[in-house]
GROMACS .gro file of C-alpha atoms in nm:
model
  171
    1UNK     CA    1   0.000   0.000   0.000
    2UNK     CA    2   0.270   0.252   0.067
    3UNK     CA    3   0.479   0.203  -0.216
    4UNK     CA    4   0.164   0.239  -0.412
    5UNK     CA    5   0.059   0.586  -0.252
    6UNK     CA    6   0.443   0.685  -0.297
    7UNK     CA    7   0.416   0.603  -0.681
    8UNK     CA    8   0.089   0.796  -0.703
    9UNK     CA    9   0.270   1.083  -0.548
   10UNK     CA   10   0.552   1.049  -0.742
   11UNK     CA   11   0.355   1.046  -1.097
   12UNK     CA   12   0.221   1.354  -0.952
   13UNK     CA   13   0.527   1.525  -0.947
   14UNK     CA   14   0.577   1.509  -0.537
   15UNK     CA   15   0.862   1.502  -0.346
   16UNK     CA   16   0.878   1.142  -0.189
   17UNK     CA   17   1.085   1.055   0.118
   18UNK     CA   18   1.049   0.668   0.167
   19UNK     CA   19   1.116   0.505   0.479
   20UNK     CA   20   1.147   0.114   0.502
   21UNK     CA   21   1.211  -0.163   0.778
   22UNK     CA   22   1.401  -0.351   0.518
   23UNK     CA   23   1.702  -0.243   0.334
   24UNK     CA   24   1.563  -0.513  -0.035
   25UNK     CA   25   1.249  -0.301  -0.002
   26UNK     CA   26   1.412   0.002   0.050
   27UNK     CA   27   1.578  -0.047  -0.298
   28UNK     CA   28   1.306  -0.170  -0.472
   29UNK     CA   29   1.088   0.099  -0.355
   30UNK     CA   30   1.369   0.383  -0.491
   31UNK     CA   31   1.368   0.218  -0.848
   32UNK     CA   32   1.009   0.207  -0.881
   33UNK     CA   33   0.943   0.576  -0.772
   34UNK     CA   34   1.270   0.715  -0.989
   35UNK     CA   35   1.102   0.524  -1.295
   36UNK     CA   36   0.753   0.705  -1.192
   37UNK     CA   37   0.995   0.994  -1.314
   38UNK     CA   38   1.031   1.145  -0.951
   39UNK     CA   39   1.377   1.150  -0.758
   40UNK     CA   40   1.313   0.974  -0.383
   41UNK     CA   41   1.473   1.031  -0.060
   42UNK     CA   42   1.554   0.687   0.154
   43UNK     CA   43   1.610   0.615   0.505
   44UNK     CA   44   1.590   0.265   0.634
   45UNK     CA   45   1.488   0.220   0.982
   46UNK     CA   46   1.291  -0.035   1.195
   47UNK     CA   47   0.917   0.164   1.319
   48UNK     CA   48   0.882   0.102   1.671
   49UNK     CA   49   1.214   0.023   1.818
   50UNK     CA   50   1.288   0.185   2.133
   51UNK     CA   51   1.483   0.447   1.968
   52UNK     CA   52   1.238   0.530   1.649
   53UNK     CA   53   1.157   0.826   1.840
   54UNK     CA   54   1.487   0.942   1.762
   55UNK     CA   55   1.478   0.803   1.420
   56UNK     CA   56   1.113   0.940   1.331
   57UNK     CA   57   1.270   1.315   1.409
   58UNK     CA   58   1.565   1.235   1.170
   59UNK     CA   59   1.304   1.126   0.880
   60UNK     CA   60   1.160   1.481   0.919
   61UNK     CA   61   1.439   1.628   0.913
   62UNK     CA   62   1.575   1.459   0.631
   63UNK     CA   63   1.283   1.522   0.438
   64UNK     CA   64   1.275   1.903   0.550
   65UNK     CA   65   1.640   1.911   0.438
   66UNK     CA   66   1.628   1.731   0.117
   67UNK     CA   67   1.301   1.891  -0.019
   68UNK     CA   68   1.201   2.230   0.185
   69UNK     CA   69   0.936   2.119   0.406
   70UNK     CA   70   0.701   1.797   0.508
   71UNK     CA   71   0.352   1.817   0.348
   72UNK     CA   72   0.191   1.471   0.387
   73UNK     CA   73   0.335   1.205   0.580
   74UNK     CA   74   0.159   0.841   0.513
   75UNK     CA   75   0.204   0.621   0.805
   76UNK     CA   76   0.128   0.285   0.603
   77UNK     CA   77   0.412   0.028   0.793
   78UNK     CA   78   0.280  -0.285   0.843
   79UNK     CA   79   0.257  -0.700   0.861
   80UNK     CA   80   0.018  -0.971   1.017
   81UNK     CA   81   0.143  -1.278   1.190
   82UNK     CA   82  -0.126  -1.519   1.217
   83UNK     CA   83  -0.204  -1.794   1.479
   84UNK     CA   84  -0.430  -1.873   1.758
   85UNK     CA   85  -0.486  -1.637   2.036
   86UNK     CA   86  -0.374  -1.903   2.292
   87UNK     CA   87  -0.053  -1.919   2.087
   88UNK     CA   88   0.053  -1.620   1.976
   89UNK     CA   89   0.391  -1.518   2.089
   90UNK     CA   90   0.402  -1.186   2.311
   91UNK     CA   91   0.700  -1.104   2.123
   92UNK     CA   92   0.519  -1.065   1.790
   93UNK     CA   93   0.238  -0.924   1.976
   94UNK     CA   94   0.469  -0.633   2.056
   95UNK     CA   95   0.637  -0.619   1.745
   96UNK     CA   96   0.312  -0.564   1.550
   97UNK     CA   97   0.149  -0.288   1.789
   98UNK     CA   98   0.484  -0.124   1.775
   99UNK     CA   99   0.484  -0.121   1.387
  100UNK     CA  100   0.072  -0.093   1.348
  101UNK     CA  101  -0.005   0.165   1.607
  102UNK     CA  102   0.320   0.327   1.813
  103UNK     CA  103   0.510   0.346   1.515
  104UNK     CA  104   0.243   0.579   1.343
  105UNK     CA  105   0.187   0.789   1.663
  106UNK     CA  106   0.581   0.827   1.724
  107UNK     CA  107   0.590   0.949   1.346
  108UNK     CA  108   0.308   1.175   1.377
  109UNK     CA  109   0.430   1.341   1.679
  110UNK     CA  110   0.764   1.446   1.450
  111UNK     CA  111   0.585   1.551   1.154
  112UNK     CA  112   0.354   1.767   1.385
  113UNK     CA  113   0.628   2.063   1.469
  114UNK     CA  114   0.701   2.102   1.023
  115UNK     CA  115   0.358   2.083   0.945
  116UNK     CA  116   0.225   2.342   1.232
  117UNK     CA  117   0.508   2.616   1.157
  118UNK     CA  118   0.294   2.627   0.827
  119UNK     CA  119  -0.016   2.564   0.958
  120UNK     CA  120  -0.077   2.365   0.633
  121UNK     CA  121  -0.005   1.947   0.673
  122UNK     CA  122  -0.185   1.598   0.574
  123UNK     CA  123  -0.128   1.318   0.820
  124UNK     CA  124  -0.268   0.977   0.648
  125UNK     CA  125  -0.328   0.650   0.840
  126UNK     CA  126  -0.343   0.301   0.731
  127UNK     CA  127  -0.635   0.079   0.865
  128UNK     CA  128  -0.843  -0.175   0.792
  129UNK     CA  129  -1.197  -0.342   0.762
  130UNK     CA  130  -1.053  -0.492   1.114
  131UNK     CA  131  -1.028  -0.199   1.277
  132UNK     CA  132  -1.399  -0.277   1.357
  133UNK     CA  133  -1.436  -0.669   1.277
  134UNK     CA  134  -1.217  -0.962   1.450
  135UNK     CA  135  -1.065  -1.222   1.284
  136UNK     CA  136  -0.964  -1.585   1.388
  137UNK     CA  137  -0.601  -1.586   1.383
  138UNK     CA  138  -0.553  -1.200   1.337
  139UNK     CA  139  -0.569  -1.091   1.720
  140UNK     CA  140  -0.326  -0.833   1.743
  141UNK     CA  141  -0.344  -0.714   1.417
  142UNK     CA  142  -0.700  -0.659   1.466
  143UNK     CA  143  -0.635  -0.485   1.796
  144UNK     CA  144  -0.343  -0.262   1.620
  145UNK     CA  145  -0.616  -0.130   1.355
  146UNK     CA  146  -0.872  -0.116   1.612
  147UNK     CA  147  -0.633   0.140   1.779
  148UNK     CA  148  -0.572   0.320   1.490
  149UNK     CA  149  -0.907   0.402   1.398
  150UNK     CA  150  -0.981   0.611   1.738
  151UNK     CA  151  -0.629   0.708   1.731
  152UNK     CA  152  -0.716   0.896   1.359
  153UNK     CA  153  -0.987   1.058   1.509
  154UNK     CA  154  -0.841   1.202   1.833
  155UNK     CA  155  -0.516   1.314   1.636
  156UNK     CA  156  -0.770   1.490   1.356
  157UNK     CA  157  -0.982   1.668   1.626
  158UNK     CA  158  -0.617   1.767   1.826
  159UNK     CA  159  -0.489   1.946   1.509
  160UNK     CA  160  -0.722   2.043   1.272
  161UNK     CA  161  -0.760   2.406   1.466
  162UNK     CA  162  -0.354   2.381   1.330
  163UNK     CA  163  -0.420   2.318   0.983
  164UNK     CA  164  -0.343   1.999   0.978
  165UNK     CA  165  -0.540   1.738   0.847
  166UNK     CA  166  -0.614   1.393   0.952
  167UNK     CA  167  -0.710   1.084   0.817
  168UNK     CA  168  -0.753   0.666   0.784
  169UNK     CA  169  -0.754   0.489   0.485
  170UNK     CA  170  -0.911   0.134   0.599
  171UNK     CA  171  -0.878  -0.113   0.292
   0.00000   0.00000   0.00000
């Protein structure tokens, strides 16, 4: 889904800054938007580590350096680990809330400072038709979208008197 939205950008002559957990994504997501004609920024970092704090406030600034300012920041990280309830591993069960739901607060929260200087910004969210329905298997990922969803709206109502706008894209 992101590396969609970045294309679309892209083909619409944006500015793209693309940040992935995976350095073969990474690359593959540079060569698609430079052949959508556009020339991409990179950073690859791991959403919700302790320290993404620290690297969500680089991003910014590496976007803010590299094209002039931050208009629209798409928070679409994601991935689903599926088993039983009774054995899902609390491990992955952190992983995936800090990818699905910190990681897109923590990257917010950065964008926030560009965005209200200008009073102009567009914050989009990734959910999901399981932000409101469960799933056997899909636990925490349901949970993580379920977050999101009142997340969206609390962040939207927060800053729109900034001129910032907020909103979830549930697929």
């Amino acid at each position: 889904i992101g590396l969609g939205i970045s294309r679309l950008f892209a083909e619409l002559s944006a500015n793209v800054l693309i940040v992935s957990r995976r350095e073969p994504s990474l690359v593959e997501a540079v060569r698609t938007i430079t052949e959508a004609g556009a020339d991409p920024g990179a950073v690859a970092y791991r959403v919700g580590r302790a320290d993404s704090e620290k690297d969500a406030d680089a991003s910014v600034a590496l976007a803010i350096e590299r094209f002039g300012r931050l208009d629209i920041l798409v928070n679409a990280a994601g991935f689903q680990h599926v088993a039983p309830a009774v054995e899902f591993p609390l491990e992955r069960w952190d992983a995936l809330l800090a990818t699905m739901l910190t990681a897109p607060f923590v990257l917010s929260q950065a964008a926030l400072p560009a965005m209200m200087a200008r009073r102009w910004g567009r914050i989009v969210n990734i959910g999901s038709v399981t932000s409101v329905f469960g799933f056997a298997g899909l636990g925490p990922y349901c949970a993580s979208r379920g977050g999101i969803h009142p997340l969206n709206m609390t962040l939207a109502d927060d800053w729109a008197s900034s001129g910032l706008t907020v909103n979830l894209l549930a697929t």
